[in-house]
PDB file of C-alpha atoms in Angstrom:
ATOM      1  CA  MET A 255       4.726  26.485  10.090  1.00 56.00           C
ATOM      2  CA  PRO A 256       4.715  28.692   6.967  1.00 61.00           C
ATOM      3  CA  LEU A 257       2.492  27.454   4.130  1.00 56.00           C
ATOM      4  CA  GLU A 258       5.433  26.857   1.788  1.00 62.00           C
ATOM      5  CA  ASP A 259       7.070  24.544   4.375  1.00 67.00           C
ATOM      6  CA  GLN A 260       4.029  22.290   4.774  1.00 61.00           C
ATOM      7  CA  PRO A 261       3.896  18.902   3.038  1.00 60.00           C
ATOM      8  CA  VAL A 262       1.851  18.854  -0.175  1.00 59.00           C
ATOM      9  CA  LEU A 263      -0.888  16.659   1.301  1.00 63.00           C
ATOM     10  CA  VAL A 264      -1.529  19.175   4.087  1.00 61.00           C
ATOM     11  CA  VAL A 265      -1.726  22.248   1.864  1.00 56.00           C
ATOM     12  CA  GLY A 266      -5.270  23.003   0.805  1.00 58.00           C
ATOM     13  CA  VAL A 267      -7.002  20.878   3.434  1.00 57.00           C
ATOM     14  CA  PRO A 268      -9.506  23.104   5.294  1.00 58.00           C
ATOM     15  CA  GLY A 269      -8.317  23.418   8.865  1.00 64.00           C
ATOM     16  CA  LEU A 270      -9.652  26.677  10.242  1.00 65.00           C
ATOM     17  CA  GLY A 271     -10.399  26.304  13.892  1.00 68.00           C
ATOM     18  CA  LEU A 272      -8.551  23.000  14.305  1.00 70.00           C
ATOM     19  CA  PRO A 273      -6.464  22.771  17.472  1.00 73.00           C
ATOM     20  CA  THR A 274      -2.705  22.873  17.087  1.00 77.00           C
ATOM     21  CA  GLU A 275      -1.801  20.810  20.183  1.00 79.00           C
ATOM     22  CA  PRO A 276      -1.042  17.132  19.415  1.00 76.00           C
ATOM     23  CA  THR A 277      -2.969  16.001  22.519  1.00 80.00           C
ATOM     24  CA  ALA A 278      -6.196  17.281  20.941  1.00 75.00           C
ATOM     25  CA  TYR A 279      -5.998  14.436  18.405  1.00 71.00           C
ATOM     26  CA  GLU A 280      -5.458  11.544  20.814  1.00 73.00           C
ATOM     27  CA  GLY A 281      -8.082   8.889  20.162  1.00 70.00           C
ATOM     28  CA  ARG A 282      -9.070  10.488  16.864  1.00 66.00           C
ATOM     29  CA  LEU A 283      -6.466   8.848  14.683  1.00 65.00           C
ATOM     30  CA  PRO A 284      -5.893   7.135  12.289  1.00 67.00           C
ATOM     31  CA  VAL A 285      -7.092   9.394   9.544  1.00 71.00           C
ATOM     32  CA  GLU A 286      -8.248   7.864   6.278  1.00 75.00           C
ATOM     33  CA  TYR A 287      -7.869   9.827   3.052  1.00 74.00           C
ATOM     34  CA  GLU A 288      -8.682   8.576  -0.424  1.00 79.00           C
ATOM     35  CA  GLN A 289      -7.591   9.919  -3.786  1.00 79.00           C
ATOM     36  CA  LEU A 290      -8.611   8.151  -6.955  1.00 80.00           C
ATOM     37  CA  ASP A 291      -6.894   7.730 -10.311  1.00 80.00           C
ATOM     38  CA  LEU A 292      -3.459   9.030  -9.381  1.00 80.00           C
ATOM     39  CA  PRO A 293      -0.550   7.685 -11.425  1.00 81.00           C
ATOM     40  CA  VAL A 294       2.229   5.757  -9.707  1.00 80.00           C
ATOM     41  CA  GLY A 295       4.964   8.183  -8.686  1.00 85.00           C
ATOM     42  CA  SER A 296       2.636  11.149  -8.119  1.00 84.00           C
ATOM     43  CA  ILE A 297       1.895  10.813  -4.398  1.00 84.00           C
ATOM     44  CA  GLU A 298       4.505   8.633  -2.702  1.00 86.00           C
ATOM     45  CA  ASP A 299       7.051  11.336  -1.818  1.00 86.00           C
ATOM     46  CA  ALA A 300       4.423  13.744  -0.449  1.00 82.00           C
ATOM     47  CA  PHE A 301       2.738  10.954   1.519  1.00 85.00           C
ATOM     48  CA  THR A 302       6.040   9.821   3.023  1.00 85.00           C
ATOM     49  CA  ALA A 303       6.892  13.392   4.051  1.00 82.00           C
ATOM     50  CA  THR A 304       3.456  13.868   5.597  1.00 80.00           C
ATOM     51  CA  ILE A 305       3.322  10.735   7.744  1.00 84.00           C
ATOM     52  CA  GLY A 306       6.977  10.766   8.801  1.00 84.00           C
ATOM     53  CA  SER A 307       7.533   7.906  11.257  1.00 87.00           C
ATOM     54  CA  ASN A 308       3.800   7.213  11.657  1.00 87.00           C
ATOM     55  CA  ARG A 309       2.159   4.152  10.121  1.00 90.00           C
ATOM     56  CA  GLY A 310       0.251   4.368   6.861  1.00 90.00           C
ATOM     57  CA  GLU A 311      -0.481   2.707   3.545  1.00 92.00           C
ATOM     58  CA  ILE A 312      -0.937   3.447  -0.120  1.00 91.00           C
ATOM     59  CA  ASN A 313      -3.041   0.922  -2.019  1.00 90.00           C
ATOM     60  CA  TRP A 314      -3.243   0.683  -5.801  1.00 88.00           C
ATOM     61  CA  LYS A 315      -6.395  -1.105  -6.983  1.00 87.00           C
ATOM     62  CA  MET A 316      -7.921  -1.918 -10.347  1.00 85.00           C
ATOM     63  CA  LEU A 317      -4.647  -3.164 -11.783  1.00 88.00           C
ATOM     64  CA  CYS A 318      -4.322  -5.967 -14.285  1.00 90.00           C
ATOM     65  CA  TRP A 319      -1.726  -8.715 -13.991  1.00 88.00           C
ATOM     66  CA  PRO A 320      -0.626 -10.031 -17.407  1.00 90.00           C
ATOM     67  CA  ASP A 321      -1.047 -13.530 -18.797  1.00 89.00           C
ATOM     68  CA  VAL A 322       1.881 -15.859 -18.044  1.00 88.00           C
ATOM     69  CA  PRO A 323       1.146 -19.069 -19.982  1.00 88.00           C
ATOM     70  CA  GLU A 324       4.364 -20.791 -18.857  1.00 85.00           C
ATOM     71  CA  LEU A 325       3.074 -20.619 -15.265  1.00 79.00           C
ATOM     72  CA  GLY A 326      -0.469 -21.534 -16.227  1.00 80.00           C
ATOM     73  CA  PHE A 327      -1.700 -18.119 -15.105  1.00 82.00           C
ATOM     74  CA  PRO A 328      -4.322 -16.504 -17.352  1.00 82.00           C
ATOM     75  CA  GLY A 329      -3.914 -12.974 -16.017  1.00 83.00           C
ATOM     76  CA  GLU A 330      -5.982 -11.264 -13.370  1.00 83.00           C
ATOM     77  CA  SER A 331      -7.793  -8.008 -12.744  1.00 85.00           C
ATOM     78  CA  THR A 332     -10.245  -8.845  -9.956  1.00 82.00           C
ATOM     79  CA  HIS A 333      -7.590  -9.473  -7.287  1.00 81.00           C
ATOM     80  CA  ALA A 334      -4.753  -7.388  -8.700  1.00 87.00           C
ATOM     81  CA  GLU A 335      -3.523  -4.859  -6.138  1.00 89.00           C
ATOM     82  CA  VAL A 336      -0.301  -3.541  -4.650  1.00 88.00           C
ATOM     83  CA  THR A 337      -0.133  -2.138  -1.121  1.00 91.00           C
ATOM     84  CA  LEU A 338       2.793  -0.121   0.189  1.00 91.00           C
ATOM     85  CA  LEU A 339       2.916  -0.196   3.997  1.00 93.00           C
ATOM     86  CA  PHE A 340       4.901   2.535   5.747  1.00 93.00           C
ATOM     87  CA  ASN A 341       6.518   1.820   9.110  1.00 94.00           C
ATOM     88  CA  THR A 342       4.454  -1.348   9.654  1.00 93.00           C
ATOM     89  CA  PRO A 343       4.436  -4.946   8.401  1.00 90.00           C
ATOM     90  CA  THR A 344       0.625  -5.403   8.640  1.00 89.00           C
ATOM     91  CA  ARG A 345      -2.439  -4.156   6.749  1.00 87.00           C
ATOM     92  CA  GLU A 346      -4.094  -3.524  10.103  1.00 89.00           C
ATOM     93  CA  LEU A 347      -1.362  -0.933  10.830  1.00 89.00           C
ATOM     94  CA  ASP A 348      -1.232  -2.369  14.348  1.00 91.00           C
ATOM     95  CA  GLU A 349       2.532  -3.005  14.573  1.00 93.00           C
ATOM     96  CA  SER A 350       5.339  -0.490  14.235  1.00 94.00           C
ATOM     97  CA  ALA A 351       8.440  -1.151  12.154  1.00 95.00           C
ATOM     98  CA  ASP A 352      11.514   0.769  11.073  1.00 94.00           C
ATOM     99  CA  ASP A 353      11.011  -0.154   7.431  1.00 93.00           C
ATOM    100  CA  HIS A 354       8.345  -0.467   4.763  1.00 91.00           C
ATOM    101  CA  THR A 355       6.591  -3.488   3.270  1.00 89.00           C
ATOM    102  CA  VAL A 356       5.199  -4.059  -0.215  1.00 87.00           C
ATOM    103  CA  LEU A 357       2.291  -6.478  -0.545  1.00 87.00           C
ATOM    104  CA  VAL A 358       1.399  -7.852  -3.974  1.00 84.00           C
ATOM    105  CA  HIS A 359      -2.146  -9.186  -4.137  1.00 83.00           C
ATOM    106  CA  VAL A 360      -2.935 -12.134  -6.396  1.00 79.00           C
ATOM    107  CA  ARG A 361      -5.885 -14.510  -6.293  1.00 70.00           C
ATOM    108  CA  SER A 362      -5.131 -17.278  -3.848  1.00 63.00           C
ATOM    109  CA  ALA A 363      -6.012 -20.854  -4.636  1.00 58.00           C
ATOM    110  CA  ALA A 364      -4.883 -23.746  -2.447  1.00 54.00           C
ATOM    111  CA  PHE A 365      -4.786 -27.285  -3.834  1.00 51.00           C
ATOM    112  CA  ASP A 366      -3.455 -30.255  -1.867  1.00 57.00           C
ATOM    113  CA  GLY A 367      -1.993 -27.923   0.752  1.00 55.00           C
ATOM    114  CA  GLY A 368      -0.014 -25.798  -1.727  1.00 52.00           C
ATOM    115  CA  GLN A 369      -0.649 -22.317  -3.058  1.00 51.00           C
ATOM    116  CA  MET A 370      -1.411 -22.485  -6.761  1.00 57.00           C
ATOM    117  CA  ASN A 371      -0.564 -18.846  -7.483  1.00 61.00           C
ATOM    118  CA  GLU A 372       2.509 -18.428  -5.311  1.00 70.00           C
ATOM    119  CA  PRO A 373       4.786 -18.916  -8.358  1.00 76.00           C
ATOM    120  CA  TYR A 374       2.962 -16.009 -10.003  1.00 80.00           C
ATOM    121  CA  ALA A 375       3.759 -13.711  -7.068  1.00 82.00           C
ATOM    122  CA  HIS A 376       7.441 -14.663  -7.438  1.00 85.00           C
ATOM    123  CA  TRP A 377       7.242 -14.006 -11.192  1.00 87.00           C
ATOM    124  CA  LEU A 378       5.748 -10.534 -10.575  1.00 87.00           C
ATOM    125  CA  ALA A 379       8.546  -9.667  -8.142  1.00 87.00           C
ATOM    126  CA  GLU A 380      11.191 -10.825 -10.622  1.00 91.00           C
ATOM    127  CA  GLN A 381       9.794  -8.446 -13.254  1.00 90.00           C
ATOM    128  CA  VAL A 382      10.942  -5.500 -11.125  1.00 89.00           C
ATOM    129  CA  GLU A 383      14.172  -7.218 -10.031  1.00 93.00           C
ATOM    130  CA  LEU A 384      12.908  -7.988  -6.525  1.00 88.00           C
ATOM    131  CA  ALA A 385      12.115 -11.189  -4.653  1.00 88.00           C
ATOM    132  CA  VAL A 386       9.302 -12.411  -2.435  1.00 86.00           C
ATOM    133  CA  ILE A 387      10.725 -12.518   1.086  1.00 82.00           C
ATOM    134  CA  GLY A 388       7.815 -13.873   3.091  1.00 77.00           C
ATOM    135  CA  PRO A 389       5.032 -16.424   2.899  1.00 74.00           C
ATOM    136  CA  GLY A 390       1.662 -15.700   1.369  1.00 72.00           C
ATOM    137  CA  GLN A 391      -0.876 -14.115   3.696  1.00 69.00           C
ATOM    138  CA  PRO A 392      -4.645 -14.295   3.626  1.00 66.00           C
ATOM    139  CA  SER A 393      -6.295 -10.944   2.991  1.00 59.00           C
TER     140      SER A 393
END
């Protein structure tokens, strides 16, 4: 494949001497790659093009959820993350899917059998005109 036709994430990665047959990589995947301090919107398209129908994830850490006094939520930075799962519904990447999943991480606190911060997750989703479509999951 000509260099100009390769996805952005592949260009510039040293690969001299790597085999070109897909069977050479059986048992050696998944590959983990970390890039720090990238702004939202700078990597998603290239990542999607690179992984195609394979499973993968992008995880944004070190976020800060705002205070929401009407919900009794004082804000959060310790457990504030967003994970975008490609072609899988699980963080373990162990199940295939034909769609993508967004996980919003908030501190979980259960009192009397109910999740204290579940309303905050719904509030976060509403801020971007979306809705929570599944139950909370332990991380």
